[in-house]
């Protein structure tokens, strides 16, 4: 009886491999249905973000982990195509290892950018999606609730997330490092209506004050928009005309869920202004921007893996708070372990309660309780009995 985990993340796989596992909601649901079809697996949750894809399962069958891992490995290989060897990028955990991993993931300790805010919402969304599809039950529901609660406690009680940092904000800093201060510079954001794009837009408007241009599929005519809560003006342009504006831009950021390039080298090469320094920032998995755009004169092209250096600098500061975060996580992990042990022991607990109730009727409560303790003494080894008696002492 344990929780199992198969993980692919920025720690184990390069971008082009992670892109194979960038599943949308529909694919995630289909994946969970396939996983649940294995008789050994009773519950399933799939987390899919730009930096990780993780499959959590629960099985009550003892010593079933190896079979479960092998089945999921083969299923993933079929999903992404057998031309890709994924064996070396998968990580397998079960029991306490799987439990500890989710707690660290939920609070941002396992992220490329330690303490990032987005991952907690992504964990919650994955759990909610699995619940909506009836893919998880008693054990994974409780597991994810404990992990999310622990992450919220870390967020409020430590400085790990006091200065919110995300992959989006690291991307903006990297762009500024390349072209200089962004204030009054022209920035085009492609995919502005998506989750990541929305975060990028807010960060840009509140902290950097560029001349912001935004677009997304379905965007209409060119128009200026005043954002109510900040009064910040930006310009919306039609998606089909994005190349018409490239030559004016200092920075282009793309963050869509498109399976195809939003910008190609052939078309960009016809738009750029000679002698101008430009940064193309790709926040998408799979990539939005054709990487060889960076070979054009004066042009830098960066993807999500290139932000690792900036992330490492941030992480060195955040790690000072990691100790306090881990102490909080240990408390909630212990509480979850106790809940799980108790939950799995419920059939035995009910049986003992029925036995004690029966003894109470025939022998009285005093003799019934004495007989219970005698049975505990006779069936426990010395170490177990000693721990049990210490527990009684604390009570």
mmCIF file of C-alpha atoms in Angstrom:
data_model
loop_
_atom_site.group_PDB
_atom_site.id
_atom_site.type_symbol
_atom_site.label_atom_id
_atom_site.label_comp_id
_atom_site.label_asym_id
_atom_site.label_seq_id
_atom_site.Cartn_x
_atom_site.Cartn_y
_atom_site.Cartn_z
ATOM 1 C CA UNK A 1 0.000 0.000 0.000
ATOM 2 C CA UNK A 2 1.764 3.163 -1.130
ATOM 3 C CA UNK A 3 1.831 6.254 -3.299
ATOM 4 C CA UNK A 4 3.954 6.026 -6.439
ATOM 5 C CA UNK A 5 5.419 8.799 -8.590
ATOM 6 C CA UNK A 6 6.935 8.976 -12.079
ATOM 7 C CA UNK A 7 8.571 12.365 -12.716
ATOM 8 C CA UNK A 8 10.121 14.220 -15.651
ATOM 9 C CA UNK A 9 11.411 17.692 -14.743
ATOM 10 C CA UNK A 10 13.940 20.427 -15.489
ATOM 11 C CA UNK A 11 16.321 18.528 -13.211
ATOM 12 C CA UNK A 12 16.308 15.404 -15.380
ATOM 13 C CA UNK A 13 15.363 16.374 -18.945
ATOM 14 C CA UNK A 14 16.347 19.094 -21.456
ATOM 15 C CA UNK A 15 13.729 21.348 -22.987
ATOM 16 C CA UNK A 16 13.221 19.353 -26.201
ATOM 17 C CA UNK A 17 12.381 16.246 -24.141
ATOM 18 C CA UNK A 18 10.134 18.108 -21.670
ATOM 19 C CA UNK A 19 8.272 19.532 -24.654
ATOM 20 C CA UNK A 20 7.118 16.010 -25.504
ATOM 21 C CA UNK A 21 5.282 15.881 -22.176
ATOM 22 C CA UNK A 22 3.650 19.328 -22.336
ATOM 23 C CA UNK A 23 0.167 17.826 -22.123
ATOM 24 C CA UNK A 24 -2.942 19.995 -22.370
ATOM 25 C CA UNK A 25 -5.978 19.349 -20.141
ATOM 26 C CA UNK A 26 -7.597 16.993 -22.647
ATOM 27 C CA UNK A 27 -4.429 14.909 -23.010
ATOM 28 C CA UNK A 28 -3.970 14.846 -19.229
ATOM 29 C CA UNK A 29 -7.470 13.431 -18.807
ATOM 30 C CA UNK A 30 -6.880 10.781 -21.464
ATOM 31 C CA UNK A 31 -3.565 9.916 -19.810
ATOM 32 C CA UNK A 32 -5.181 9.493 -16.398
ATOM 33 C CA UNK A 33 -7.854 7.250 -17.902
ATOM 34 C CA UNK A 34 -5.174 5.008 -19.425
ATOM 35 C CA UNK A 35 -3.269 4.850 -16.152
ATOM 36 C CA UNK A 36 -6.393 4.012 -14.167
ATOM 37 C CA UNK A 37 -7.077 1.140 -16.558
ATOM 38 C CA UNK A 38 -4.234 -0.803 -14.917
ATOM 39 C CA UNK A 39 -5.845 -3.087 -12.296
ATOM 40 C CA UNK A 40 -3.115 -2.305 -9.765
ATOM 41 C CA UNK A 41 -3.808 1.451 -9.798
ATOM 42 C CA UNK A 42 -6.761 2.850 -7.852
ATOM 43 C CA UNK A 43 -6.116 6.607 -7.962
ATOM 44 C CA UNK A 44 -4.202 8.988 -10.232
ATOM 45 C CA UNK A 45 -3.236 12.686 -10.511
ATOM 46 C CA UNK A 46 -1.145 14.159 -13.347
ATOM 47 C CA UNK A 47 0.708 17.477 -12.984
ATOM 48 C CA UNK A 48 1.901 18.996 -16.287
ATOM 49 C CA UNK A 49 3.734 22.363 -16.322
ATOM 50 C CA UNK A 50 6.439 23.933 -18.477
ATOM 51 C CA UNK A 51 9.142 22.499 -16.223
ATOM 52 C CA UNK A 52 7.708 19.185 -15.070
ATOM 53 C CA UNK A 53 5.285 16.384 -15.776
ATOM 54 C CA UNK A 54 4.530 14.134 -12.803
ATOM 55 C CA UNK A 55 2.226 11.150 -12.448
ATOM 56 C CA UNK A 56 1.084 10.299 -8.909
ATOM 57 C CA UNK A 57 -0.723 7.011 -8.319
ATOM 58 C CA UNK A 58 -2.008 5.032 -5.348
ATOM 59 C CA UNK A 59 -2.150 1.252 -5.085
ATOM 60 C CA UNK A 60 -3.197 -0.900 -2.161
ATOM 61 C CA UNK A 61 -1.397 -3.920 -3.653
ATOM 62 C CA UNK A 62 1.749 -4.684 -1.674
ATOM 63 C CA UNK A 63 5.086 -4.606 -3.553
ATOM 64 C CA UNK A 64 3.448 -3.503 -6.807
ATOM 65 C CA UNK A 65 5.723 -0.490 -7.413
ATOM 66 C CA UNK A 66 8.076 -2.086 -9.947
ATOM 67 C CA UNK A 67 5.207 -3.337 -12.110
ATOM 68 C CA UNK A 68 3.445 0.043 -11.940
ATOM 69 C CA UNK A 69 6.593 1.957 -12.875
ATOM 70 C CA UNK A 70 7.329 -0.310 -15.837
ATOM 71 C CA UNK A 71 3.749 -0.061 -17.108
ATOM 72 C CA UNK A 72 3.746 3.752 -16.898
ATOM 73 C CA UNK A 73 7.181 3.962 -18.551
ATOM 74 C CA UNK A 74 5.960 1.931 -21.526
ATOM 75 C CA UNK A 75 2.734 3.903 -21.714
ATOM 76 C CA UNK A 76 4.642 7.244 -21.749
ATOM 77 C CA UNK A 77 6.997 5.922 -24.428
ATOM 78 C CA UNK A 78 3.994 5.057 -26.605
ATOM 79 C CA UNK A 79 2.426 8.456 -25.915
ATOM 80 C CA UNK A 80 5.463 10.490 -27.086
ATOM 81 C CA UNK A 81 6.656 8.027 -29.739
ATOM 82 C CA UNK A 82 9.180 5.229 -29.518
ATOM 83 C CA UNK A 83 11.760 7.265 -31.470
ATOM 84 C CA UNK A 84 12.615 9.068 -28.229
ATOM 85 C CA UNK A 85 14.526 7.224 -25.500
ATOM 86 C CA UNK A 86 13.002 8.535 -22.277
ATOM 87 C CA UNK A 87 14.360 5.923 -19.860
ATOM 88 C CA UNK A 88 17.220 8.141 -18.684
ATOM 89 C CA UNK A 89 15.023 11.158 -17.868
ATOM 90 C CA UNK A 90 12.370 9.448 -15.766
ATOM 91 C CA UNK A 91 12.614 9.413 -11.988
ATOM 92 C CA UNK A 92 10.661 6.920 -9.870
ATOM 93 C CA UNK A 93 9.625 7.355 -6.231
ATOM 94 C CA UNK A 94 7.281 5.501 -3.910
ATOM 95 C CA UNK A 95 6.140 5.686 -0.307
ATOM 96 C CA UNK A 96 7.925 8.367 1.757
ATOM 97 C CA UNK A 97 10.029 9.426 -1.252
ATOM 98 C CA UNK A 98 6.969 10.217 -3.342
ATOM 99 C CA UNK A 99 5.265 11.939 -0.403
ATOM 100 C CA UNK A 100 8.270 14.143 0.365
ATOM 101 C CA UNK A 101 8.650 15.093 -3.299
ATOM 102 C CA UNK A 102 5.133 16.524 -3.668
ATOM 103 C CA UNK A 103 5.495 18.567 -0.473
ATOM 104 C CA UNK A 104 8.686 20.152 -1.854
ATOM 105 C CA UNK A 105 7.127 20.686 -5.287
ATOM 106 C CA UNK A 106 4.004 22.396 -3.907
ATOM 107 C CA UNK A 107 5.951 25.012 -1.939
ATOM 108 C CA UNK A 108 8.458 25.706 -4.729
ATOM 109 C CA UNK A 109 11.535 24.057 -3.210
ATOM 110 C CA UNK A 110 11.910 21.773 -6.244
ATOM 111 C CA UNK A 111 11.340 24.512 -8.830
ATOM 112 C CA UNK A 112 13.889 26.015 -11.208
ATOM 113 C CA UNK A 113 13.122 29.271 -9.401
ATOM 114 C CA UNK A 114 12.971 28.390 -5.707
ATOM 115 C CA UNK A 115 9.886 29.769 -4.004
ATOM 116 C CA UNK A 116 8.010 30.548 -7.232
ATOM 117 C CA UNK A 117 4.316 31.272 -6.774
ATOM 118 C CA UNK A 118 2.882 29.572 -9.856
ATOM 119 C CA UNK A 119 3.560 25.951 -8.901
ATOM 120 C CA UNK A 120 1.143 25.924 -5.950
ATOM 121 C CA UNK A 121 -1.728 26.916 -8.227
ATOM 122 C CA UNK A 122 -0.644 24.313 -10.770
ATOM 123 C CA UNK A 123 -0.642 21.579 -8.111
ATOM 124 C CA UNK A 124 -4.103 22.626 -6.940
ATOM 125 C CA UNK A 125 -5.428 22.703 -10.509
ATOM 126 C CA UNK A 126 -4.056 19.221 -11.230
ATOM 127 C CA UNK A 127 -5.755 17.863 -8.105
ATOM 128 C CA UNK A 128 -9.046 19.559 -8.963
ATOM 129 C CA UNK A 129 -8.934 18.224 -12.516
ATOM 130 C CA UNK A 130 -8.328 14.684 -11.250
ATOM 131 C CA UNK A 131 -11.211 15.043 -8.784
ATOM 132 C CA UNK A 132 -13.530 16.333 -11.510
ATOM 133 C CA UNK A 133 -12.702 13.261 -13.599
ATOM 134 C CA UNK A 134 -13.131 10.921 -10.593
ATOM 135 C CA UNK A 135 -9.506 9.834 -10.892
ATOM 136 C CA UNK A 136 -8.512 10.202 -7.254
ATOM 137 C CA UNK A 137 -10.145 9.142 -4.021
ATOM 138 C CA UNK A 138 -9.438 8.928 -0.310
ATOM 139 C CA UNK A 139 -5.645 8.710 -0.361
ATOM 140 C CA UNK A 140 -4.565 11.130 -3.109
ATOM 141 C CA UNK A 141 -7.268 13.625 -2.086
ATOM 142 C CA UNK A 142 -5.866 13.754 1.444
ATOM 143 C CA UNK A 143 -2.273 13.683 0.156
ATOM 144 C CA UNK A 144 -2.741 16.733 -2.081
ATOM 145 C CA UNK A 145 -4.729 18.604 0.582
ATOM 146 C CA UNK A 146 -1.929 18.139 3.121
ATOM 147 C CA UNK A 147 0.712 19.220 0.573
ATOM 148 C CA UNK A 148 -1.227 22.350 -0.449
ATOM 149 C CA UNK A 149 -1.883 23.294 3.194
ATOM 150 C CA UNK A 150 1.818 22.885 3.992
ATOM 151 C CA UNK A 151 2.776 25.055 1.003
ATOM 152 C CA UNK A 152 0.381 27.807 2.137
ATOM 153 C CA UNK A 153 1.941 27.685 5.611
ATOM 154 C CA UNK A 154 5.417 28.034 4.091
ATOM 155 C CA UNK A 155 4.202 30.984 2.044
ATOM 156 C CA UNK A 156 2.789 32.847 5.046
ATOM 157 C CA UNK A 157 5.379 31.915 7.700
ATOM 158 C CA UNK A 158 8.681 32.178 5.786
ATOM 159 C CA UNK A 159 10.300 34.645 3.412
ATOM 160 C CA UNK A 160 10.622 31.995 0.714
ATOM 161 C CA UNK A 161 7.874 33.667 -1.320
ATOM 162 C CA UNK A 162 7.837 37.116 0.260
ATOM 163 C CA UNK A 163 9.439 38.482 -2.891
ATOM 164 C CA UNK A 164 7.392 36.615 -5.488
ATOM 165 C CA UNK A 165 9.663 35.256 -8.199
ATOM 166 C CA UNK A 166 8.522 33.156 -11.107
ATOM 167 C CA UNK A 167 9.920 31.901 -14.376
ATOM 168 C CA UNK A 168 8.057 34.825 -15.961
ATOM 169 C CA UNK A 169 9.857 37.419 -13.828
ATOM 170 C CA UNK A 170 13.220 35.711 -14.423
ATOM 171 C CA UNK A 171 12.505 35.925 -18.167
ATOM 172 C CA UNK A 172 11.884 39.684 -17.922
ATOM 173 C CA UNK A 173 15.107 40.218 -15.950
ATOM 174 C CA UNK A 174 17.066 38.243 -18.533
ATOM 175 C CA UNK A 175 15.601 40.421 -21.300
ATOM 176 C CA UNK A 176 16.607 43.553 -19.409
ATOM 177 C CA UNK A 177 20.118 42.194 -18.924
ATOM 178 C CA UNK A 178 20.389 41.839 -22.704
ATOM 179 C CA UNK A 179 18.872 45.121 -23.972
ATOM 180 C CA UNK A 180 19.200 47.396 -20.913
ATOM 181 C CA UNK A 181 16.487 49.055 -18.826
ATOM 182 C CA UNK A 182 13.034 48.305 -20.177
ATOM 183 C CA UNK A 183 11.417 51.603 -19.181
ATOM 184 C CA UNK A 184 10.025 53.230 -22.340
ATOM 185 C CA UNK A 185 11.405 50.438 -24.523
ATOM 186 C CA UNK A 186 9.017 48.632 -26.841
ATOM 187 C CA UNK A 187 8.008 45.115 -25.762
ATOM 188 C CA UNK A 188 5.726 42.769 -27.704
ATOM 189 C CA UNK A 189 3.994 40.030 -25.693
ATOM 190 C CA UNK A 190 2.541 37.148 -27.715
ATOM 191 C CA UNK A 191 0.022 35.023 -25.810
ATOM 192 C CA UNK A 192 -1.064 37.806 -23.480
ATOM 193 C CA UNK A 193 -4.398 36.172 -22.635
ATOM 194 C CA UNK A 194 -2.859 32.970 -21.246
ATOM 195 C CA UNK A 195 -1.861 32.314 -17.635
ATOM 196 C CA UNK A 196 1.864 32.871 -18.142
ATOM 197 C CA UNK A 197 1.260 35.779 -20.511
ATOM 198 C CA UNK A 198 -0.998 37.434 -17.944
ATOM 199 C CA UNK A 199 1.716 37.174 -15.282
ATOM 200 C CA UNK A 200 4.310 38.629 -17.672
ATOM 201 C CA UNK A 201 2.011 41.546 -18.549
ATOM 202 C CA UNK A 202 1.349 42.406 -14.894
ATOM 203 C CA UNK A 203 5.053 42.222 -14.017
ATOM 204 C CA UNK A 204 5.990 44.424 -16.955
ATOM 205 C CA UNK A 205 3.329 47.037 -16.243
ATOM 206 C CA UNK A 206 3.881 47.263 -12.502
ATOM 207 C CA UNK A 207 7.695 47.111 -12.323
ATOM 208 C CA UNK A 208 9.266 48.018 -15.691
ATOM 209 C CA UNK A 209 6.958 50.496 -17.494
ATOM 210 C CA UNK A 210 7.812 49.684 -21.124
ATOM 211 C CA UNK A 211 5.713 50.602 -24.144
ATOM 212 C CA UNK A 212 3.794 47.349 -24.163
ATOM 213 C CA UNK A 213 2.221 45.735 -27.208
ATOM 214 C CA UNK A 214 0.165 42.587 -26.747
ATOM 215 C CA UNK A 215 -1.395 40.035 -29.042
ATOM 216 C CA UNK A 216 -2.999 36.619 -28.976
ATOM 217 C CA UNK A 217 -4.834 34.446 -31.445
ATOM 218 C CA UNK A 218 -8.158 36.105 -32.155
ATOM 219 C CA UNK A 219 -6.930 39.610 -31.352
ATOM 220 C CA UNK A 220 -8.787 42.197 -33.424
ATOM 221 C CA UNK A 221 -7.753 45.569 -34.782
ATOM 222 C CA UNK A 222 -5.003 47.783 -33.382
ATOM 223 C CA UNK A 223 -6.281 49.602 -30.303
ATOM 224 C CA UNK A 224 -5.055 51.145 -27.070
ATOM 225 C CA UNK A 225 -6.472 49.755 -23.841
ATOM 226 C CA UNK A 226 -6.450 51.333 -20.385
ATOM 227 C CA UNK A 227 -6.191 48.752 -17.616
ATOM 228 C CA UNK A 228 -8.645 49.789 -14.905
ATOM 229 C CA UNK A 229 -6.797 48.968 -11.688
ATOM 230 C CA UNK A 230 -3.473 50.584 -12.687
ATOM 231 C CA UNK A 231 -4.443 53.009 -15.427
ATOM 232 C CA UNK A 232 -1.618 51.629 -17.567
ATOM 233 C CA UNK A 233 -2.016 51.976 -21.344
ATOM 234 C CA UNK A 234 -0.887 49.226 -23.714
ATOM 235 C CA UNK A 235 -1.550 48.531 -27.368
ATOM 236 C CA UNK A 236 -3.331 45.448 -28.661
ATOM 237 C CA UNK A 237 -2.414 44.347 -32.190
ATOM 238 C CA UNK A 238 -3.929 41.664 -34.462
ATOM 239 C CA UNK A 239 -2.095 38.364 -34.205
ATOM 240 C CA UNK A 240 -1.890 38.095 -37.990
ATOM 241 C CA UNK A 241 0.028 41.405 -38.108
ATOM 242 C CA UNK A 242 2.612 40.543 -35.451
ATOM 243 C CA UNK A 243 5.486 40.537 -37.949
ATOM 244 C CA UNK A 244 4.581 44.076 -39.036
ATOM 245 C CA UNK A 245 5.573 45.333 -35.586
ATOM 246 C CA UNK A 246 8.699 43.216 -34.971
ATOM 247 C CA UNK A 247 11.111 45.790 -36.409
ATOM 248 C CA UNK A 248 9.989 48.396 -33.856
ATOM 249 C CA UNK A 249 10.452 46.153 -30.831
ATOM 250 C CA UNK A 250 13.342 45.894 -28.368
ATOM 251 C CA UNK A 251 11.984 42.737 -26.710
ATOM 252 C CA UNK A 252 9.595 40.067 -27.958
ATOM 253 C CA UNK A 253 8.195 37.590 -25.405
ATOM 254 C CA UNK A 254 6.135 34.583 -26.483
ATOM 255 C CA UNK A 255 4.160 32.440 -24.038
ATOM 256 C CA UNK A 256 1.488 30.442 -25.819
ATOM 257 C CA UNK A 257 0.262 26.862 -25.718
ATOM 258 C CA UNK A 258 0.612 26.515 -29.477
ATOM 259 C CA UNK A 259 2.179 23.326 -30.869
ATOM 260 C CA UNK A 260 3.602 25.439 -33.725
ATOM 261 C CA UNK A 261 6.086 28.327 -33.844
ATOM 262 C CA UNK A 262 4.624 31.777 -33.328
ATOM 263 C CA UNK A 263 7.804 33.276 -34.849
ATOM 264 C CA UNK A 264 10.117 31.760 -37.472
ATOM 265 C CA UNK A 265 13.610 32.833 -38.492
ATOM 266 C CA UNK A 266 12.679 33.266 -42.158
ATOM 267 C CA UNK A 267 9.961 35.813 -41.425
ATOM 268 C CA UNK A 268 11.737 37.571 -38.539
ATOM 269 C CA UNK A 269 14.889 38.050 -40.647
ATOM 270 C CA UNK A 270 12.855 40.224 -43.032
ATOM 271 C CA UNK A 271 11.553 42.422 -40.186
ATOM 272 C CA UNK A 272 14.478 43.275 -37.921
ATOM 273 C CA UNK A 273 16.174 46.664 -38.034
ATOM 274 C CA UNK A 274 19.911 46.421 -38.940
ATOM 275 C CA UNK A 275 22.205 47.416 -36.077
ATOM 276 C CA UNK A 276 19.445 47.182 -33.466
ATOM 277 C CA UNK A 277 19.857 44.975 -30.394
ATOM 278 C CA UNK A 278 16.805 42.776 -29.798
ATOM 279 C CA UNK A 279 15.860 40.030 -27.336
ATOM 280 C CA UNK A 280 13.450 37.207 -28.154
ATOM 281 C CA UNK A 281 12.270 35.439 -24.991
ATOM 282 C CA UNK A 282 10.527 32.074 -25.278
ATOM 283 C CA UNK A 283 8.515 30.953 -22.237
ATOM 284 C CA UNK A 284 6.654 28.151 -24.000
ATOM 285 C CA UNK A 285 7.014 24.376 -23.859
ATOM 286 C CA UNK A 286 7.130 23.232 -26.620
ATOM 287 C CA UNK A 287 9.026 26.314 -27.869
ATOM 288 C CA UNK A 288 7.193 29.170 -29.591
ATOM 289 C CA UNK A 289 10.233 30.802 -31.211
ATOM 290 C CA UNK A 290 12.533 29.143 -33.735
ATOM 291 C CA UNK A 291 15.826 29.076 -31.823
ATOM 292 C CA UNK A 292 18.096 29.960 -34.766
ATOM 293 C CA UNK A 293 16.574 33.458 -34.703
ATOM 294 C CA UNK A 294 19.397 34.034 -32.207
ATOM 295 C CA UNK A 295 21.911 33.648 -35.051
ATOM 296 C CA UNK A 296 20.709 36.891 -36.661
ATOM 297 C CA UNK A 297 22.973 39.936 -36.118
ATOM 298 C CA UNK A 298 22.302 41.758 -32.853
ATOM 299 C CA UNK A 299 19.583 39.316 -31.847
ATOM 300 C CA UNK A 300 19.522 37.223 -28.669
ATOM 301 C CA UNK A 301 17.100 34.320 -28.400
ATOM 302 C CA UNK A 302 16.497 32.705 -25.006
ATOM 303 C CA UNK A 303 14.317 29.799 -23.941
ATOM 304 C CA UNK A 304 13.165 28.544 -20.589
ATOM 305 C CA UNK A 305 16.366 26.584 -19.957
ATOM 306 C CA UNK A 306 18.503 29.679 -20.580
ATOM 307 C CA UNK A 307 16.925 31.380 -17.579
ATOM 308 C CA UNK A 308 18.633 28.878 -15.246
ATOM 309 C CA UNK A 309 21.614 31.197 -14.511
ATOM 310 C CA UNK A 310 19.349 33.995 -13.293
ATOM 311 C CA UNK A 311 17.341 31.417 -11.373
ATOM 312 C CA UNK A 312 20.487 30.101 -9.638
ATOM 313 C CA UNK A 313 21.367 33.601 -8.428
ATOM 314 C CA UNK A 314 17.859 33.973 -7.023
ATOM 315 C CA UNK A 315 18.022 30.512 -5.486
ATOM 316 C CA UNK A 316 21.170 31.304 -3.501
ATOM 317 C CA UNK A 317 19.212 34.009 -1.666
ATOM 318 C CA UNK A 318 16.090 31.889 -1.294
ATOM 319 C CA UNK A 319 17.987 28.918 0.145
ATOM 320 C CA UNK A 320 18.516 30.877 3.356
ATOM 321 C CA UNK A 321 14.792 30.469 3.938
ATOM 322 C CA UNK A 322 14.698 26.842 2.814
ATOM 323 C CA UNK A 323 15.570 25.519 6.284
ATOM 324 C CA UNK A 324 12.523 27.152 7.846
ATOM 325 C CA UNK A 325 10.362 25.879 4.995
ATOM 326 C CA UNK A 326 11.607 22.312 5.404
ATOM 327 C CA UNK A 327 10.799 22.382 9.126
ATOM 328 C CA UNK A 328 7.196 23.281 8.284
ATOM 329 C CA UNK A 329 7.030 20.584 5.614
ATOM 330 C CA UNK A 330 8.308 17.942 8.042
ATOM 331 C CA UNK A 331 5.429 18.706 10.407
ATOM 332 C CA UNK A 332 2.775 18.301 7.695
ATOM 333 C CA UNK A 333 4.493 15.263 6.174
ATOM 334 C CA UNK A 334 4.432 13.589 9.580
ATOM 335 C CA UNK A 335 0.756 14.431 10.015
ATOM 336 C CA UNK A 336 -0.027 12.940 6.611
ATOM 337 C CA UNK A 337 1.955 9.776 7.357
ATOM 338 C CA UNK A 338 0.035 9.313 10.609
ATOM 339 C CA UNK A 339 -3.274 9.895 8.804
ATOM 340 C CA UNK A 340 -2.357 7.357 6.137
ATOM 341 C CA UNK A 341 -1.217 4.702 8.615
ATOM 342 C CA UNK A 342 -4.415 5.148 10.583
ATOM 343 C CA UNK A 343 -6.552 5.057 7.417
ATOM 344 C CA UNK A 344 -4.944 1.832 6.246
ATOM 345 C CA UNK A 345 -5.410 0.294 9.712
ATOM 346 C CA UNK A 346 -9.142 1.067 9.922
ATOM 347 C CA UNK A 347 -10.253 -2.551 9.251
ATOM 348 C CA UNK A 348 -8.059 -3.764 12.140
ATOM 349 C CA UNK A 349 -9.238 -0.914 14.360
ATOM 350 C CA UNK A 350 -12.881 -1.798 13.695
ATOM 351 C CA UNK A 351 -12.188 -5.460 14.450
ATOM 352 C CA UNK A 352 -10.505 -4.594 17.783
ATOM 353 C CA UNK A 353 -13.330 -2.204 18.712
ATOM 354 C CA UNK A 354 -15.874 -4.938 18.083
ATOM 355 C CA UNK A 355 -13.832 -7.354 20.210
ATOM 356 C CA UNK A 356 -13.565 -4.851 23.088
ATOM 357 C CA UNK A 357 -17.289 -4.062 22.855
ATOM 358 C CA UNK A 358 -18.066 -7.771 23.040
ATOM 359 C CA UNK A 359 -15.796 -8.197 26.092
ATOM 360 C CA UNK A 360 -17.442 -5.196 27.753
ATOM 361 C CA UNK A 361 -20.835 -6.878 27.479
ATOM 362 C CA UNK A 362 -19.647 -10.176 28.929
ATOM 363 C CA UNK A 363 -16.796 -9.205 31.277
ATOM 364 C CA UNK A 364 -17.303 -5.521 32.051
ATOM 365 C CA UNK A 365 -15.316 -2.521 30.894
ATOM 366 C CA UNK A 366 -12.418 -2.883 33.347
ATOM 367 C CA UNK A 367 -11.633 -6.492 32.338
ATOM 368 C CA UNK A 368 -12.211 -5.691 28.656
ATOM 369 C CA UNK A 369 -9.608 -2.886 28.695
ATOM 370 C CA UNK A 370 -7.158 -5.040 30.691
ATOM 371 C CA UNK A 371 -7.569 -7.848 28.152
ATOM 372 C CA UNK A 372 -6.893 -5.400 25.291
ATOM 373 C CA UNK A 373 -3.602 -4.299 26.876
ATOM 374 C CA UNK A 374 -2.650 -7.921 27.546
ATOM 375 C CA UNK A 375 -3.186 -8.733 23.847
ATOM 376 C CA UNK A 376 -1.045 -5.752 22.860
ATOM 377 C CA UNK A 377 1.738 -6.932 25.174
ATOM 378 C CA UNK A 378 1.599 -10.489 23.838
ATOM 379 C CA UNK A 379 1.556 -9.515 20.122
ATOM 380 C CA UNK A 380 4.136 -6.715 20.127
ATOM 381 C CA UNK A 381 7.909 -7.102 19.988
ATOM 382 C CA UNK A 382 9.942 -5.279 22.633
ATOM 383 C CA UNK A 383 10.682 -2.165 20.540
ATOM 384 C CA UNK A 384 7.071 -1.781 19.410
ATOM 385 C CA UNK A 385 5.777 -2.245 22.932
ATOM 386 C CA UNK A 386 8.239 0.310 24.288
ATOM 387 C CA UNK A 387 7.126 2.902 21.689
ATOM 388 C CA UNK A 388 3.465 2.142 22.460
ATOM 389 C CA UNK A 389 3.979 2.668 26.200
ATOM 390 C CA UNK A 390 5.850 5.927 25.572
ATOM 391 C CA UNK A 391 2.888 7.055 23.484
ATOM 392 C CA UNK A 392 0.599 6.250 26.438
ATOM 393 C CA UNK A 393 2.882 8.284 28.686
ATOM 394 C CA UNK A 394 2.630 11.317 26.392
ATOM 395 C CA UNK A 395 -1.155 10.943 26.395
#
